[in-house]
CSV table of C-alpha atoms and ligand atoms in Angstrom, one decimal:
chain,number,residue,atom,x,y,z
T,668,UNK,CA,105.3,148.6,103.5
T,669,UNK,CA,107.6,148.4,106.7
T,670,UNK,CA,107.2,150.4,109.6
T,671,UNK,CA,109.8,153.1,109.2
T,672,UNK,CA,108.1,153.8,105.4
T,673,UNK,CA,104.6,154.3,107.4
T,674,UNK,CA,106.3,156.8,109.9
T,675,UNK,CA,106.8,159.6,106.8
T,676,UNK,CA,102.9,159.3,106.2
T,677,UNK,CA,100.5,162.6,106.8
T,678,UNK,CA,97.3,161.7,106.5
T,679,UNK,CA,94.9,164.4,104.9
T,680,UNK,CA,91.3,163.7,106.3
T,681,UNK,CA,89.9,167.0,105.1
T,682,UNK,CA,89.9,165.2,101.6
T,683,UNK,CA,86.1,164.8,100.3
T,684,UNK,CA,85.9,160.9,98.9
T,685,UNK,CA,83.0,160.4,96.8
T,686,UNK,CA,81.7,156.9,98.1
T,687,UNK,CA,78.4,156.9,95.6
T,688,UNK,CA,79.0,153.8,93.4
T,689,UNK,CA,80.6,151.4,95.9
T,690,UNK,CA,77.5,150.3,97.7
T,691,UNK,CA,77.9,152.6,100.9
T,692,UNK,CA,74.5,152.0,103.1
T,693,UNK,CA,75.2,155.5,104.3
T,694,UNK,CA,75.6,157.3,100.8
T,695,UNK,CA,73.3,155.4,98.6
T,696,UNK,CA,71.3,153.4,101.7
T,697,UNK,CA,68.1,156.3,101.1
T,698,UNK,CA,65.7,153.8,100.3
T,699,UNK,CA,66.4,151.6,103.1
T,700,UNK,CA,66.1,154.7,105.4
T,701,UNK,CA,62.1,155.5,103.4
T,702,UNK,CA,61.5,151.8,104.2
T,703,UNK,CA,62.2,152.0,107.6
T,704,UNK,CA,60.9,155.2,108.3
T,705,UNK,CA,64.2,156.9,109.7
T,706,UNK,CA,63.6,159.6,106.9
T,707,UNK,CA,61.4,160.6,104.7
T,708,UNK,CA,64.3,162.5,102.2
T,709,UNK,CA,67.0,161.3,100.8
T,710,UNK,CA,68.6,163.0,97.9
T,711,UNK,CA,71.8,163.9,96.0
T,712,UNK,CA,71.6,166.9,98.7
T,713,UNK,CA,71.5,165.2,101.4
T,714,UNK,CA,74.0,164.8,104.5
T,715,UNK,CA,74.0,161.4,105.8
T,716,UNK,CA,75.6,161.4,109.3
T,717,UNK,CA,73.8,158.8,110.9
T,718,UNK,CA,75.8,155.7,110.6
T,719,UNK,CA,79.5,154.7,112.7
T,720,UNK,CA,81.0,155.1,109.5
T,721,UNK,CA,83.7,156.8,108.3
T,722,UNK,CA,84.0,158.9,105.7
T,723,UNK,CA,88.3,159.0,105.4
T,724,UNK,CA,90.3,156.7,104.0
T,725,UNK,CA,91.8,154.1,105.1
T,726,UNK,CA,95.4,153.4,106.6
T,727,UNK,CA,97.8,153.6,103.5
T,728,UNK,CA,99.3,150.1,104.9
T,729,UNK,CA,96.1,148.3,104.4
T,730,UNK,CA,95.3,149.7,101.1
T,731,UNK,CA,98.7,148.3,99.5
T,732,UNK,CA,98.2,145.2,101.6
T,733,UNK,CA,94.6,144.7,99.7
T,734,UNK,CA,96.2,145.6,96.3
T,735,UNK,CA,99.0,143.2,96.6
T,736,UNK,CA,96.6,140.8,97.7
T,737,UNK,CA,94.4,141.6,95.0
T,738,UNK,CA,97.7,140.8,92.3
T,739,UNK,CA,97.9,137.3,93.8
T,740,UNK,CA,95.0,136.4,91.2
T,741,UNK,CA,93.3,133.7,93.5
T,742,UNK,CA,90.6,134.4,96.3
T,743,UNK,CA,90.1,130.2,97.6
T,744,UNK,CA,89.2,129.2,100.8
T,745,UNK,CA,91.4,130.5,103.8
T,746,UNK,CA,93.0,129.4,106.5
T,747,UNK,CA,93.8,132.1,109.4
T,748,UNK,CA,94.3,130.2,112.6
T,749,UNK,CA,97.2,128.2,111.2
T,750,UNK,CA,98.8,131.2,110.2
T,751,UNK,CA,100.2,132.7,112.9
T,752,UNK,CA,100.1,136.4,111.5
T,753,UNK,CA,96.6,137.0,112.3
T,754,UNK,CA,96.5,135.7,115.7
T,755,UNK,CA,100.0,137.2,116.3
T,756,UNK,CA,98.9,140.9,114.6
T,757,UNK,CA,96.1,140.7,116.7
T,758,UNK,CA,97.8,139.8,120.1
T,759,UNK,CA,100.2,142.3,118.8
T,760,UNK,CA,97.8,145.3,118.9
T,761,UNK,CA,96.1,144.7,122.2
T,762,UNK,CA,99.3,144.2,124.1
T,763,UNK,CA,101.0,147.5,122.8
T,764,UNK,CA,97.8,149.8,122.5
T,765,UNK,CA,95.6,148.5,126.1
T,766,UNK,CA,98.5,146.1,127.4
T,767,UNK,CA,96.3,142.8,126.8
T,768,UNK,CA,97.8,139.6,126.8
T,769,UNK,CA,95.3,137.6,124.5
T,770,UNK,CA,96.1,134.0,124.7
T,771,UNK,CA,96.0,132.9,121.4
T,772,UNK,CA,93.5,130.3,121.9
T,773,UNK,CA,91.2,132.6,123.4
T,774,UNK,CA,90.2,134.6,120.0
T,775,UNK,CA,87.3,133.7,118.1
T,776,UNK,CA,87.0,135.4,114.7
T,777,UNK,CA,83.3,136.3,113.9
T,778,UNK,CA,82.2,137.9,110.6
T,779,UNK,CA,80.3,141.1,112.7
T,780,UNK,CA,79.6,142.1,116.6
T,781,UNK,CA,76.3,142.2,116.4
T,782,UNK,CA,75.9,138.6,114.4
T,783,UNK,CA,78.3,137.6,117.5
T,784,UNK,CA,76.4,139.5,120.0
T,785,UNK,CA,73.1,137.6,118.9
T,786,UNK,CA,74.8,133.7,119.3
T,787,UNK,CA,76.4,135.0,122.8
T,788,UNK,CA,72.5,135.8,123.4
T,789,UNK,CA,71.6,132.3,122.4
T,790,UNK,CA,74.4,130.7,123.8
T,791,UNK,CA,74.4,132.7,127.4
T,792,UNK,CA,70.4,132.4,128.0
T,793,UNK,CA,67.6,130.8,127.5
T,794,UNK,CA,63.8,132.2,125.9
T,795,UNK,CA,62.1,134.2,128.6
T,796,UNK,CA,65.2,134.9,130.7
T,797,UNK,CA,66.2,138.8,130.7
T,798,UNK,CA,69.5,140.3,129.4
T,799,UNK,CA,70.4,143.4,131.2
T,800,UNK,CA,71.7,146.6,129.4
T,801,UNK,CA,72.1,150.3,129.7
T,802,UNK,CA,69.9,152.5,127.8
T,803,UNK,CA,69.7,154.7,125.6
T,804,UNK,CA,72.3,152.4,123.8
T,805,UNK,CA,73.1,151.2,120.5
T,806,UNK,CA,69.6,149.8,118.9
T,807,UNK,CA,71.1,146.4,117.8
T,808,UNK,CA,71.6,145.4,121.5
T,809,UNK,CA,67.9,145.7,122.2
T,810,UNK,CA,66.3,144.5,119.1
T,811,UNK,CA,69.2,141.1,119.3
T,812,UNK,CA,67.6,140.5,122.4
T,813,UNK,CA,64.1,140.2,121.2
T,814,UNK,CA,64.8,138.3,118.1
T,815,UNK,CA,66.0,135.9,120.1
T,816,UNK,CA,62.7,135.9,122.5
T,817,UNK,CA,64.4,137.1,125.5
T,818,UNK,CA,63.7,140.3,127.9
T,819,UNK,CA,65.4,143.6,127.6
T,820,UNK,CA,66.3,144.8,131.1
T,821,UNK,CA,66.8,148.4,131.4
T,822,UNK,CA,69.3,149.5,134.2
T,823,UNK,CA,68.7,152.8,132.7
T,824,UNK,CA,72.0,155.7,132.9
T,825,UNK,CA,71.5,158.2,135.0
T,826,UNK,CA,71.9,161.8,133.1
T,827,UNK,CA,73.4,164.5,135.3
T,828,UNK,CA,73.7,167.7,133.0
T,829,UNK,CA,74.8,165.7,130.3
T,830,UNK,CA,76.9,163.4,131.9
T,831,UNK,CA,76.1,159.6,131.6
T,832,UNK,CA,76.4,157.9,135.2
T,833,UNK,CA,75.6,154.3,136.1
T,834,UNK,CA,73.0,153.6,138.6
T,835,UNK,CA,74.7,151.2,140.5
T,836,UNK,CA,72.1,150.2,143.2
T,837,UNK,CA,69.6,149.3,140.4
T,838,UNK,CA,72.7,147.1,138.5
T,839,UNK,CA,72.8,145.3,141.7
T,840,UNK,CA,69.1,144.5,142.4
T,841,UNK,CA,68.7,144.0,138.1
T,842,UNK,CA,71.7,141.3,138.3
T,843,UNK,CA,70.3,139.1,141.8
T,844,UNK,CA,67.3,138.7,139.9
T,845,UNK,CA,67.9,134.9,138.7
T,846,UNK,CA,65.9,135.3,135.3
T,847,UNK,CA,68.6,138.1,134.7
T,848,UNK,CA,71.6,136.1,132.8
T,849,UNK,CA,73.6,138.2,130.8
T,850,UNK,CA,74.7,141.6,130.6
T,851,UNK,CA,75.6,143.3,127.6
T,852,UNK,CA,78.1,146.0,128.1
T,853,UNK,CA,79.0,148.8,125.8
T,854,UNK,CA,82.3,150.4,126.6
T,855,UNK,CA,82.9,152.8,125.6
T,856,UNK,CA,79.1,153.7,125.2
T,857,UNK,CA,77.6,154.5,122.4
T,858,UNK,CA,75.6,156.3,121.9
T,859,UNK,CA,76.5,158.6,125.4
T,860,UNK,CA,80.5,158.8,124.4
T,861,UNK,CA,81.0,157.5,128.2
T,862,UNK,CA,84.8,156.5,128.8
T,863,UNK,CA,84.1,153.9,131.9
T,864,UNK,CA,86.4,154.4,134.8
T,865,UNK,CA,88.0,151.0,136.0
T,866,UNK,CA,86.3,151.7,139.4
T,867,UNK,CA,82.8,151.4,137.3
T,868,UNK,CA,83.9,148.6,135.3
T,869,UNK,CA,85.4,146.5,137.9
T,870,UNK,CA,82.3,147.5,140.0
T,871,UNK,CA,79.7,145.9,137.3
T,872,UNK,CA,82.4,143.3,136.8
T,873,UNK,CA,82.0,142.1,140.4
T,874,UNK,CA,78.3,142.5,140.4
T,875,UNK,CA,77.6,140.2,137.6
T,876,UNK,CA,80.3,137.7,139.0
T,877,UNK,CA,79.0,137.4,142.2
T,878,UNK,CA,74.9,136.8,140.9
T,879,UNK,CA,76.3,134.4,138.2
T,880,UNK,CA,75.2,136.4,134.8
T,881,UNK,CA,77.4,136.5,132.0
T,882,UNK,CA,79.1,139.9,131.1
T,883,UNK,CA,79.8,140.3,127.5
T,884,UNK,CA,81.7,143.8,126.9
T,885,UNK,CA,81.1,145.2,123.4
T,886,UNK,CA,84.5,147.3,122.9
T,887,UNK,CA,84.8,147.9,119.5
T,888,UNK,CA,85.4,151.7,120.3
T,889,UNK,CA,88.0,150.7,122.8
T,890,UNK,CA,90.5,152.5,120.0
T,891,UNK,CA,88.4,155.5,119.2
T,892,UNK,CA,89.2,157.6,122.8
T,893,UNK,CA,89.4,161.2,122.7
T,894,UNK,CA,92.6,162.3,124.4
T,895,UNK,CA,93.1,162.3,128.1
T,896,UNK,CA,90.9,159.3,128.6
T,897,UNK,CA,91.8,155.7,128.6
T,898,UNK,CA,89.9,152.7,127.5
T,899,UNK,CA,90.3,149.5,129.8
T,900,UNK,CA,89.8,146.6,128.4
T,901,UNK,CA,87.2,144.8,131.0
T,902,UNK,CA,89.6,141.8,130.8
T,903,UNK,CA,92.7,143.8,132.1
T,904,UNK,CA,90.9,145.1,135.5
T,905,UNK,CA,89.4,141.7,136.6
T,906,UNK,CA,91.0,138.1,136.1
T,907,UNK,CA,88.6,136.0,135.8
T,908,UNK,CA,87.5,133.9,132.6
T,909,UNK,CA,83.9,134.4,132.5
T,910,UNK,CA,84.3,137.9,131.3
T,911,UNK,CA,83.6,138.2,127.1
T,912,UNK,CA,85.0,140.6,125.4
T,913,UNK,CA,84.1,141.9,121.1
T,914,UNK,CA,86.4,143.6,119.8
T,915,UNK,CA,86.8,144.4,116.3
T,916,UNK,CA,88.7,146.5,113.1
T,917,UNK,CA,85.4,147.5,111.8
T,918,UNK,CA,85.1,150.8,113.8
T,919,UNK,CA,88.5,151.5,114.6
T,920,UNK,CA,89.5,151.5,111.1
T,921,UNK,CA,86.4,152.1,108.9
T,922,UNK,CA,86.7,148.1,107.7
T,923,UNK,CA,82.5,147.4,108.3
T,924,UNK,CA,82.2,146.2,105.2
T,925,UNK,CA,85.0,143.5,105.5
T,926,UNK,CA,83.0,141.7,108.2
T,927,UNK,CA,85.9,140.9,110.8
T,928,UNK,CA,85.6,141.2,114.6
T,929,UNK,CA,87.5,139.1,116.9
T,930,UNK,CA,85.6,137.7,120.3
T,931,UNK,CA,87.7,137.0,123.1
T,932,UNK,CA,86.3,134.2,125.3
T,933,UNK,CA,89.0,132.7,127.7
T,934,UNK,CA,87.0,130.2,129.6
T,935,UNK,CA,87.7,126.8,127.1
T,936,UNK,CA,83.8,125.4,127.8
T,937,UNK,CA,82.3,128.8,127.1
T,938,UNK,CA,84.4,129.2,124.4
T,939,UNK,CA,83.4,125.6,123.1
T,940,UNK,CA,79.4,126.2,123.4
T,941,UNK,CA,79.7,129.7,121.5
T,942,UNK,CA,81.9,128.3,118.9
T,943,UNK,CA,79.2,125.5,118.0
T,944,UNK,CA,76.8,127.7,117.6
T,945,UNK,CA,78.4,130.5,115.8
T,946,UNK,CA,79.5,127.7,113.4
T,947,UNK,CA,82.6,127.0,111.4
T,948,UNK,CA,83.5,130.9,109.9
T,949,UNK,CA,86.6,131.9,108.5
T,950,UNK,CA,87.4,135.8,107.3
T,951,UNK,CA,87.6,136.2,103.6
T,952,UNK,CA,91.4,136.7,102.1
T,953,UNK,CA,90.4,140.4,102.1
T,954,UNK,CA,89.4,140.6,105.8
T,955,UNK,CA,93.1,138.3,106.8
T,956,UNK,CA,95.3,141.1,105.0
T,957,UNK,CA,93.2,144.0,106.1
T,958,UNK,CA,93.4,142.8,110.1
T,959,UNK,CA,97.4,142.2,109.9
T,960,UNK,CA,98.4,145.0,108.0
T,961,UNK,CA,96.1,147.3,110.3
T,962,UNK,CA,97.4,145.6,113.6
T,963,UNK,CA,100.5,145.8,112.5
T,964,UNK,CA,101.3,149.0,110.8
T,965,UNK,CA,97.7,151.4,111.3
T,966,UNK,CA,98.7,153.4,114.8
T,967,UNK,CA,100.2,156.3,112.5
T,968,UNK,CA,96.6,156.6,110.9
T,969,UNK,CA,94.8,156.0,114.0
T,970,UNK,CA,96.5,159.0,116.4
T,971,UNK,CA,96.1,160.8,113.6
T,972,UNK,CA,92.5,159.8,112.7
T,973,UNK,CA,91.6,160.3,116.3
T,974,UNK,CA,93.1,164.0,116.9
T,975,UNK,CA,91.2,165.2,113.7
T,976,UNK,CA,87.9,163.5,115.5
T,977,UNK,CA,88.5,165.8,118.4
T,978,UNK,CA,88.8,168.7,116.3
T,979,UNK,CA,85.9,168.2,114.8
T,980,UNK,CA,84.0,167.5,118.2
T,981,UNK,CA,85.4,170.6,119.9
T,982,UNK,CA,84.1,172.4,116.1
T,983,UNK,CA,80.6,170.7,116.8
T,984,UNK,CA,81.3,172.2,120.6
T,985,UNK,CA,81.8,175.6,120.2
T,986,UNK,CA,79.3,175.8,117.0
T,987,UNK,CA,76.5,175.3,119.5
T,988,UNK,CA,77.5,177.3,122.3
T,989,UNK,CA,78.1,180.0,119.8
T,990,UNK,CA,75.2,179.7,117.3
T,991,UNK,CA,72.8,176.9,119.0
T,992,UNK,CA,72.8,177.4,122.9
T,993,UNK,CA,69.4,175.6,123.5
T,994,UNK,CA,71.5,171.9,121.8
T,995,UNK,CA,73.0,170.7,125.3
T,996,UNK,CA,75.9,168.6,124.4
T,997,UNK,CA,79.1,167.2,126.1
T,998,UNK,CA,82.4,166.8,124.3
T,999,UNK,CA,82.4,162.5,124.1
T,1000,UNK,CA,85.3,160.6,126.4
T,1001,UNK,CA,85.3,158.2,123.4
T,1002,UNK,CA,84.0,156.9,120.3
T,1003,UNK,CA,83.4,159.9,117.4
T,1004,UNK,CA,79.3,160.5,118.3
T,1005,UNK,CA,78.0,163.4,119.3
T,1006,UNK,CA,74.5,163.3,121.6
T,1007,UNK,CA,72.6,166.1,120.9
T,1008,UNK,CA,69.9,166.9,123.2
T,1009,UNK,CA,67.4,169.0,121.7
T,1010,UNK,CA,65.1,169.3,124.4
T,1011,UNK,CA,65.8,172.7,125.1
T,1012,UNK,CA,64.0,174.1,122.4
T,1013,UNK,CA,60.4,172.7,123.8
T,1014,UNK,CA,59.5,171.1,120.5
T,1015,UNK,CA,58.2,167.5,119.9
T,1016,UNK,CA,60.9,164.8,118.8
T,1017,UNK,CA,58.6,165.0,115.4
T,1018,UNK,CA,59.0,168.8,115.0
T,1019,UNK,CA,63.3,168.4,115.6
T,1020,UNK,CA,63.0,165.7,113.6
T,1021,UNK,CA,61.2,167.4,110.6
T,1022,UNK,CA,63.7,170.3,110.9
T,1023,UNK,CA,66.7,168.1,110.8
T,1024,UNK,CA,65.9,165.7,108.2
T,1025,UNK,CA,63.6,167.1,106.0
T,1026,UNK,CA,64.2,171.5,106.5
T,1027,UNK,CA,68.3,170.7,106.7
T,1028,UNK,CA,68.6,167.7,105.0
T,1029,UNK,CA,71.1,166.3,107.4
T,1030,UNK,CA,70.1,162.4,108.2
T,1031,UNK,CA,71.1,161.7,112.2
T,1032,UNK,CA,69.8,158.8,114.1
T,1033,UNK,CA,66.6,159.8,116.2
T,1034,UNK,CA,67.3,159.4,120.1
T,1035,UNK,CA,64.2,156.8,120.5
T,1036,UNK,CA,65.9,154.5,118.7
T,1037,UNK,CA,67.9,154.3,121.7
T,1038,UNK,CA,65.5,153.4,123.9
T,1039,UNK,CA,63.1,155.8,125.3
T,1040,UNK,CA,65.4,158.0,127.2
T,1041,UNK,CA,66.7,158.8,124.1
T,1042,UNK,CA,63.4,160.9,123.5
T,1043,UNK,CA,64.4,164.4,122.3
T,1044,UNK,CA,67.9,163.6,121.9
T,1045,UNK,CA,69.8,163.1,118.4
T,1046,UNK,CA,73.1,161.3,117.5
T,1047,UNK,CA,75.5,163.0,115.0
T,1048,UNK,CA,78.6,160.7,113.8
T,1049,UNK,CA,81.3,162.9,112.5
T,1050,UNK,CA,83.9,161.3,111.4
T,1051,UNK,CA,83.8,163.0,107.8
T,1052,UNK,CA,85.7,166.2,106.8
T,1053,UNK,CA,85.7,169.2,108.9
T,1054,UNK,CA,83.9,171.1,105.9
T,1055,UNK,CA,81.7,168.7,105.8
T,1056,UNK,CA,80.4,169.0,109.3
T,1057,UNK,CA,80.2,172.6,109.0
T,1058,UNK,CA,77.9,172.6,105.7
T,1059,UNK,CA,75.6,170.0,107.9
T,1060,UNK,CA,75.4,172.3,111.0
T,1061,UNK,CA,75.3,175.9,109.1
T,1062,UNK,CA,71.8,173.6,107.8
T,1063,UNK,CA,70.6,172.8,111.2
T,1064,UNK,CA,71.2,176.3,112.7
T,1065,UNK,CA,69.2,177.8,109.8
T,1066,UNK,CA,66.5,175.1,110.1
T,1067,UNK,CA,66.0,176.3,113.8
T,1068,UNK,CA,66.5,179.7,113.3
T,1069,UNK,CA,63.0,180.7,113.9
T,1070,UNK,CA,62.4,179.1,116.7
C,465,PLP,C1,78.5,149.4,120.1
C,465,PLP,C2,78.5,148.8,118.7
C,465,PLP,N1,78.6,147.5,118.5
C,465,PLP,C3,78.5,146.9,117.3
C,465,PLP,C4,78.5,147.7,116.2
C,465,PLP,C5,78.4,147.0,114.8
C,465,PLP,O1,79.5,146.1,114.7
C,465,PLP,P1,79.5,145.1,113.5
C,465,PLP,O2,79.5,145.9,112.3
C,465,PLP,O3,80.8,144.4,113.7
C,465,PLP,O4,78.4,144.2,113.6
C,465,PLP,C6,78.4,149.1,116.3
C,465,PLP,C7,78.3,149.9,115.1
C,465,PLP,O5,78.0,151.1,115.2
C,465,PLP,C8,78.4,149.6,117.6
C,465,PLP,O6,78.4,151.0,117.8
């Protein structure tokens, strides 16, 4: 499909896909969540908004790319970084949408973040030696870091009324400390829906520079950003190679399951050390076709995508003010997660969480998981249909209803 074809294109995300039968953790993933004790009901009834998945489908571009690919009959062993269209869709996307030069020898394919996220761990820092982050943040961050035997370092967000804040003077003091060697960054932030300003980023940018710990920015929501904000790349507001930088199709296009994110390390003996322990990895034939024809011809989708997320944030905004004024909650900068802080209502996190999984049957992702300042709080992902959303929080509004 050539660009001017993709122009006529309308998506229609209020269309209800039925993903049972294709393997979907968060459809048919019940009995993982019963395993793990992150909910104790899961039926055909059930609502399942817990995981950064979407439930729309994807760009019309990618799925004729995948079919035709599909009609060439062979799936062999592939080669993508001497084929220039992978590197050059890639370069491609980050120039026009965040205007990102990528040097082409800077990208290192990966098949997930958080598989790269645990050898930049490895690689970056030894057993013992503390990695800073920002809770409450996104679970994988902390529980990489003990699997690989080092500390989690809390430089915790300050919450003013909602709004996530970075407490800068204990950044400072958590980054001199010498056992402190890298710093994971998630921006945007999930699960708090923070935008960071370049004055904050170039702030924690100099900070870990100047005490010698490695900042690795996750920013695979970098694409996801409600409108009026803007997502800077932490590699645009500071020139200096010893920033890292994830990025990734998986969220910005709903392609989690292909396995394909993209780290960008521009200092050549970083680069070298990360690579020999990530090992050898190549994207499968399906991951190659999905990545170019996104890069190359999935911005349609994507504005589109992303102004149907903010209706259904501003829905999720008005619904509580109107029905469910004890839920504090700020409309996210970026990414499509809602943080719900339930503390209003006085109740234990077990008693919110009984009424929301087991009285509503809606699945969200319990604050604690977070970290502990997440106590009280639930994350809602909504990137589904509008109607969808609404059936979920008619549930919770009835499951509180008494209280
Ligand atoms: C901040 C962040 N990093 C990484 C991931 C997962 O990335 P991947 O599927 O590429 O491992 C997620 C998924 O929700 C996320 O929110």
């Amino acid at each position: 499909m050539n660009q001017k074809e993709t122009k006529t294109l309308k998506y229609n995300f209020d269309e209800i896909i039925d993903r049972h039968g294709t393997h979907s953790v968060k459809w048919e993933g019940g009995e993982l969540l019963k395993k793990f004790g992150r909910a104790e009901r899961f039926d055909e009834d059930t609502i399942p908004m817990f995981l950064a998945d979407m439930d729309f489908a994807c760009p019309e571009p990618m799925l004729q790319a995948l079919h035709a690919r599909v009609d060439k009959k062979t799936f062999g062993y592939s080669a993508f970084l001497t084929s220039p269209h992978y590197i050059e869709a890639t370069q491609g996307w980050f120039k026009r949408r965040h205007d990102w030069q990528i040097a082409a020898d800077s990208i290192v394919y990966a098949p997930g973040t958080v598989e790269a996220i645990n050898v930049l761990i490895r690689t970056f820092s030894s057993e013992g030696q503390g990695v800073i982050v920002q809770r409450p943040v996104y679970s994988p961050f902390m529980s990489s870091i003990k699997g690989r035997k080092r500390e989690v370092v809390s430089n915790a967000l300050l919450n003013d009324g909602g709004y996530y804040t970075i407490d800068f003077d204990d950044f400072e003091q958590k980054a001199s400390d010498p056992n402190n060697t890298l710093f994971l960054l998630c921006s945007p932030h999930n699960p708090v829906g923070r935008v960071w300003t370049p004055e904050e980023l170039i702030k924690m940018a100099e900070i870990c520079l100047a005490h010698d710990v490695v900042l690795v920015a996750d920013e695979i929501h970098g694409d996801l950003i409600r409108r009026g904000y803007t997502h800077y790349p932490i590699c645009t507001l500071v020139d200096d190679d010893r920033l890292i930088s994830c990025t990734a199709i998986n969220k910005t296009f709903n392609t989690a399951g292909l396995h394909c994110s993209n780290i960008i390390i521009n200092d050549g003996e970083m680069r070298k050390r990360f690579s020999a322990n990530m090992g050898m990895k190549s994207p499968t034939p399906f991951a190659i076709t999905a990545l170019i024809a996104v890069y190359n011809h999935g911005e349609e989708w994507l504005e589109q995508v992303n102004d149907y997320i903010d209706g259904n944030l501003r829905y999720l905004d008005l619904f509580l003010k109107e029905k469910m004024p004890q839920v504090r909650y700020r409309i996210p900068e970026g990414t499509y997660l809602g943080w719900l802080d339930f503390r209003g209502y006085g109740l234990s996190s077990a008693e919110v969480h009984d009424r929301v999984y087991s009285q509503a049957n809606v699945v969200l992702q319990d604050g604690e998981s977070f970290g502990p300042e997440g106590a009280g709080f639930q994350r809602i992902c909504v990137p589904c249909p509008r109607s969808v959303l609404q059936e979920a929080m008619e549930r919770i509004y009835t499951a509180f209803e008494d209280v």
